[in-house]
XYZ file of N, CA and C in Angstrom:
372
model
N -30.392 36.560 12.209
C -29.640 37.621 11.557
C -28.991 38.512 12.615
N -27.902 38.812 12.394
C -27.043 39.461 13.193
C -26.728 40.841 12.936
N -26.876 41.157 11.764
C -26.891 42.909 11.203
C -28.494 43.270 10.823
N -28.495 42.347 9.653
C -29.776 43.045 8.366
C -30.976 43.286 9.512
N -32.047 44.563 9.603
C -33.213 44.290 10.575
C -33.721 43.608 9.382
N -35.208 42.724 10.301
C -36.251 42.260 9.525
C -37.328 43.255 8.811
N -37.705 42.990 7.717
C -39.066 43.879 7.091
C -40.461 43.561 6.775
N -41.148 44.700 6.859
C -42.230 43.808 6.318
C -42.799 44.249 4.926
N -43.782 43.823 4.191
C -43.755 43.686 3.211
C -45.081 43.085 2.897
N -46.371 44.098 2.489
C -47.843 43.424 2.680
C -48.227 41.816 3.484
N -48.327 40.844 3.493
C -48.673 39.978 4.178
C -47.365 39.262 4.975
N -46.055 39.640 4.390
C -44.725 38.866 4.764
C -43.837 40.120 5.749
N -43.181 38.625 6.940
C -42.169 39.236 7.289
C -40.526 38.726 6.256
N -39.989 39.865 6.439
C -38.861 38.958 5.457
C -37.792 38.815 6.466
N -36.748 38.259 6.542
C -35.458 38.324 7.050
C -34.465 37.603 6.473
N -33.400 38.845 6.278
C -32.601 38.513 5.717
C -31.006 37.683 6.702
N -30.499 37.077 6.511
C -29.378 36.372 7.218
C -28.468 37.150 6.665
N -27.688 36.618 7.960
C -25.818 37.731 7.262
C -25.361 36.696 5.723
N -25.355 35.645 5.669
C -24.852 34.785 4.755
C -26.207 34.766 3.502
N -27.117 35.777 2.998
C -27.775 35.642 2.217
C -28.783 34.963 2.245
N -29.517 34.613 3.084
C -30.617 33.526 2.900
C -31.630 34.585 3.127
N -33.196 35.349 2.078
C -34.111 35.617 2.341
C -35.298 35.154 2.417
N -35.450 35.032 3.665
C -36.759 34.089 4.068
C -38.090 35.059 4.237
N -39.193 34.652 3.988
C -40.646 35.396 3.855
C -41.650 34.204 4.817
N -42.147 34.675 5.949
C -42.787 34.534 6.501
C -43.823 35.131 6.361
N -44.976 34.673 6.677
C -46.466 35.216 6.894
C -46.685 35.598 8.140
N -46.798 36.520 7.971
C -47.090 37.854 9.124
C -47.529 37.129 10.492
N -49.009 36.926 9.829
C -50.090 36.167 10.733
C -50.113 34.717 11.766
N -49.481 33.685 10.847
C -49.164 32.768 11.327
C -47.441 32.384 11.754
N -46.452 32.918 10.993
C -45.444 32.518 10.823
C -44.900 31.433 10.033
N -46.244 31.027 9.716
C -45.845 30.068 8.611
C -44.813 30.448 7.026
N -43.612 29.659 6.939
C -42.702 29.604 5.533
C -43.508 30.201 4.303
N -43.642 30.979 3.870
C -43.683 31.274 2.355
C -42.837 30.986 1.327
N -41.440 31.710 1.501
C -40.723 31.454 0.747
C -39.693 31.355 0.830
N -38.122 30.691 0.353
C -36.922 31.588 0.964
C -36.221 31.129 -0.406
N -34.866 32.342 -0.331
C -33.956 32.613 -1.694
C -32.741 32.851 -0.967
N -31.785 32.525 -2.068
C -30.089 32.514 -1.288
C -29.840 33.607 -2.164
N -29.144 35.030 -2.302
C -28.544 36.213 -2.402
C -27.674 36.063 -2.071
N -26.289 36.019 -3.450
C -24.636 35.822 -2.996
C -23.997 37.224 -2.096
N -23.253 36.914 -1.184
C -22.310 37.159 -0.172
C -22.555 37.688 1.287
N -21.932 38.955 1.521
C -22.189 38.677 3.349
C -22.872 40.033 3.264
N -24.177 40.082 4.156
C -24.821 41.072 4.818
C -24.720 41.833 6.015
N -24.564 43.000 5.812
C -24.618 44.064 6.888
C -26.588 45.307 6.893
N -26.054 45.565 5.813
C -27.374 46.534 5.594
C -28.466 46.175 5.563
N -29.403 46.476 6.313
C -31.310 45.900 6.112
C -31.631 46.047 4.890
N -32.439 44.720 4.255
C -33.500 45.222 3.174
C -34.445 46.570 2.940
N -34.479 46.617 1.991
C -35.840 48.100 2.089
C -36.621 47.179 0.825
N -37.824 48.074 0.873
C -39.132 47.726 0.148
C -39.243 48.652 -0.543
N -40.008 48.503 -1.930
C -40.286 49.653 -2.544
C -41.440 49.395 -3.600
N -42.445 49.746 -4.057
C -43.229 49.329 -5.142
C -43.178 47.314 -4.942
N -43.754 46.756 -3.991
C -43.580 45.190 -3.733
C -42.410 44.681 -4.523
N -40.949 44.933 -4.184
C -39.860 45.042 -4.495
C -39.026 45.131 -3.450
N -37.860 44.241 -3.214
C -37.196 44.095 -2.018
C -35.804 44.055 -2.258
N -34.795 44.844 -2.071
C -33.600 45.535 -2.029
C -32.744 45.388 -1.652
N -31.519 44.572 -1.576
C -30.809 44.030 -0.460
C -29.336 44.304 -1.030
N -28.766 44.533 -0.390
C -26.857 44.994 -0.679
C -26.439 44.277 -0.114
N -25.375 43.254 -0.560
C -24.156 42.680 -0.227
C -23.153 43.407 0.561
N -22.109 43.237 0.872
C -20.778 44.014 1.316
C -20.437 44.462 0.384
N -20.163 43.339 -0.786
C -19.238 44.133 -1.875
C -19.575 45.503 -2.718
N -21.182 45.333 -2.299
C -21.266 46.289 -3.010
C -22.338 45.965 -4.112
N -23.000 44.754 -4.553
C -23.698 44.333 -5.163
C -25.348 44.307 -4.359
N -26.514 44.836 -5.313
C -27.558 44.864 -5.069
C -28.531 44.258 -5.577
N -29.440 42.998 -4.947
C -30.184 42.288 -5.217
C -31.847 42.593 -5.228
N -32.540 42.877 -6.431
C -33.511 43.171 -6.128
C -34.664 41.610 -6.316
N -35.331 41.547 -5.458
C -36.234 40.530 -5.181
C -37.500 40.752 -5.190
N -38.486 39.847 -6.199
C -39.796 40.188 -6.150
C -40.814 39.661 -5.086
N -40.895 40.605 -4.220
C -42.027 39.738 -2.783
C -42.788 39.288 -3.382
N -43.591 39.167 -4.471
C -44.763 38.018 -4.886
C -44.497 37.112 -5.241
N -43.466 36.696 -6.478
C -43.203 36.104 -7.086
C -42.264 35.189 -6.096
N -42.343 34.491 -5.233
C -41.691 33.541 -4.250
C -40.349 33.916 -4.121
N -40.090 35.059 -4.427
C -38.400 35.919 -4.476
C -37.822 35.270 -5.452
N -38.147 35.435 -6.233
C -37.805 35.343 -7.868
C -36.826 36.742 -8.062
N -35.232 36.225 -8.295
C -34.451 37.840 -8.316
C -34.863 38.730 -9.439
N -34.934 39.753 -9.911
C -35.773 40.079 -10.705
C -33.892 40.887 -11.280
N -33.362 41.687 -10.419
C -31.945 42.048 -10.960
C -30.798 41.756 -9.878
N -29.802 42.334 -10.793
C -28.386 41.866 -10.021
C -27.078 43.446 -10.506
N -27.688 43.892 -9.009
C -26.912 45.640 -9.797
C -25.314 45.674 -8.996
N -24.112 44.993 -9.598
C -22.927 45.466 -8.611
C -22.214 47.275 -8.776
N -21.884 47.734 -7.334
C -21.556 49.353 -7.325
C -20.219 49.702 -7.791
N -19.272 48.084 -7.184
C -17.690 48.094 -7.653
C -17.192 49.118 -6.457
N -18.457 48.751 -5.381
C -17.762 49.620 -4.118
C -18.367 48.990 -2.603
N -17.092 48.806 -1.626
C -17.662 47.667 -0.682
C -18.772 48.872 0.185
N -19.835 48.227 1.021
C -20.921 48.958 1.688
C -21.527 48.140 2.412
N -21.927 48.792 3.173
C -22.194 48.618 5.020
C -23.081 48.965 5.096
N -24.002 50.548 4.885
C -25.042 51.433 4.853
C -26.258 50.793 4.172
N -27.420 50.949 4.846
C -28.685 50.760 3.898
C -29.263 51.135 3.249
N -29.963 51.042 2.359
C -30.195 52.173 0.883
C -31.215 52.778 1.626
N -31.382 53.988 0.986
C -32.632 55.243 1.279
C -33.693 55.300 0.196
N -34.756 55.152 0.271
C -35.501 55.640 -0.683
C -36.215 56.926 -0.783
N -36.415 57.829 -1.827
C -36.307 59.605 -2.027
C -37.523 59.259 -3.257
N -38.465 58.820 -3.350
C -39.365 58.773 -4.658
C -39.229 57.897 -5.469
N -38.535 58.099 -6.706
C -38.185 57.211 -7.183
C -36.633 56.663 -6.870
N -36.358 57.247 -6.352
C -34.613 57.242 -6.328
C -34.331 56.691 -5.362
N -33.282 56.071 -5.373
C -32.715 55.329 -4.317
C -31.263 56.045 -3.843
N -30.813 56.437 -2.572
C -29.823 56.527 -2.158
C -28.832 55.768 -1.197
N -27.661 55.618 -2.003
C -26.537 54.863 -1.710
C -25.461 55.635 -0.752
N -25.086 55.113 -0.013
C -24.267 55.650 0.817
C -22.827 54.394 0.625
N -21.808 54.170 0.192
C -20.454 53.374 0.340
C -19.438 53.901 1.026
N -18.448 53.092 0.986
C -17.147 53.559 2.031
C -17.065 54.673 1.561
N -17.199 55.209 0.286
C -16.225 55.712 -0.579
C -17.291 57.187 -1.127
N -18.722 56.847 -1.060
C -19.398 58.128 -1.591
C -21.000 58.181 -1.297
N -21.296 59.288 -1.436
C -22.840 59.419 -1.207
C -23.540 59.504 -2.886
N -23.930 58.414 -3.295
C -25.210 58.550 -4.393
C -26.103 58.586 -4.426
N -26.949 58.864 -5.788
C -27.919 58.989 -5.940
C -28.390 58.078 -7.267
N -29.415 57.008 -7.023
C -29.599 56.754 -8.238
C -31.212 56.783 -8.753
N -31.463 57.521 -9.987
C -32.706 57.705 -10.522
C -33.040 57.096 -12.009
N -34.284 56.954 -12.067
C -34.892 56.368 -13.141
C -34.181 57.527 -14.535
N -33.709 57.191 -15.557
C -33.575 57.865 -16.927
C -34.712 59.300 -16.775
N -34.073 60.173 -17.452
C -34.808 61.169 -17.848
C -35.574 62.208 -16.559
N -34.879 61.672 -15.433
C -35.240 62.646 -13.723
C -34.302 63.671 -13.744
N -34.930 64.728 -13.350
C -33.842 65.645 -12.953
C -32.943 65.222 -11.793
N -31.561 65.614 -11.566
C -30.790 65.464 -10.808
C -30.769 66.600 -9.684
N -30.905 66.969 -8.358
C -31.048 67.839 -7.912
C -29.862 69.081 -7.981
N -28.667 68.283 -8.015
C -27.388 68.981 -7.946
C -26.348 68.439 -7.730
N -25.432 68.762 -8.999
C -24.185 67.700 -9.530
C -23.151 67.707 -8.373
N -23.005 68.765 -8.127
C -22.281 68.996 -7.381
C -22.666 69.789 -5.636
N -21.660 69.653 -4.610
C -22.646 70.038 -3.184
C -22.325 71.003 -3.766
N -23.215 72.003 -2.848
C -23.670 73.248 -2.855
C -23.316 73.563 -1.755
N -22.212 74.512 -1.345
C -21.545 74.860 -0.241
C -22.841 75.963 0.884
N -22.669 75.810 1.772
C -23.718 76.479 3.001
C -22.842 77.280 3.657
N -23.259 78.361 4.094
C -22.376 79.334 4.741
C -22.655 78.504 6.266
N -21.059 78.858 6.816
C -21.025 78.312 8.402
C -21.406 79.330 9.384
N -22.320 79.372 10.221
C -22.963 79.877 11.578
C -22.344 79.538 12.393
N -22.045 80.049 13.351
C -21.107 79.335 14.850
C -22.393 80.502 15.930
């Protein structure tokens, strides 16, 4: 892999390839666990979350993968915005960074911190 870093992920290393291939290695030995093809080209590292593995395309599409389940895709979330940046995780929420904007995305029924920025007075 030439962008995505590698992760780990209770007993697995994962690594992701620029061309989609996520492979799960065992920590210990290096021995193959598992591997899954995720459509298009990678820049951004996987993240982990609740044994849940996260991966963004360029275009903008986000693949979530179940580390137990032999990476069984579990969803398929596109943003309709190309991205480079790696997601953040904030609790439950995940933050998106694209060419184009800084998001935030949360589970139904979370408060939002603030719709809009909140301007800061400038210090020099």
């Amino acid at each position: 892999s030439d962008g995505p870093s590698p992760l780990v992920v209770g007993p697995a290393l994962l690594v992701l390839g620029d061309q989609g291939l996520l492979t799960a290695l065992e920590r210990s030995s290096g021995r193959l666990l598992w591997q899954r093809r995720v459509t298009g080209q990678f820049e951004a590292s996987p993240i982990a979350a609740n044994n849940r593995v996260y991966c963004t395309n360029r275009d903008g599409t986000t693949f979530v993968v179940d580390a137990d389940r032999r990476g069984e895709v579990l969803a398929e979330s596109p943003l309709g915005q190309p991205m480079a940046g790696s997601l953040a995780v904030s609790g439950p929420r995940l933050i998106v960074r694209s060419e184009q904007q800084l998001m935030m995305i949360a589970p139904a029924g979370n408060d939002v911190y603030a719709a809009e920025p909140i301007p800061a007075p400038r210090k020099f």
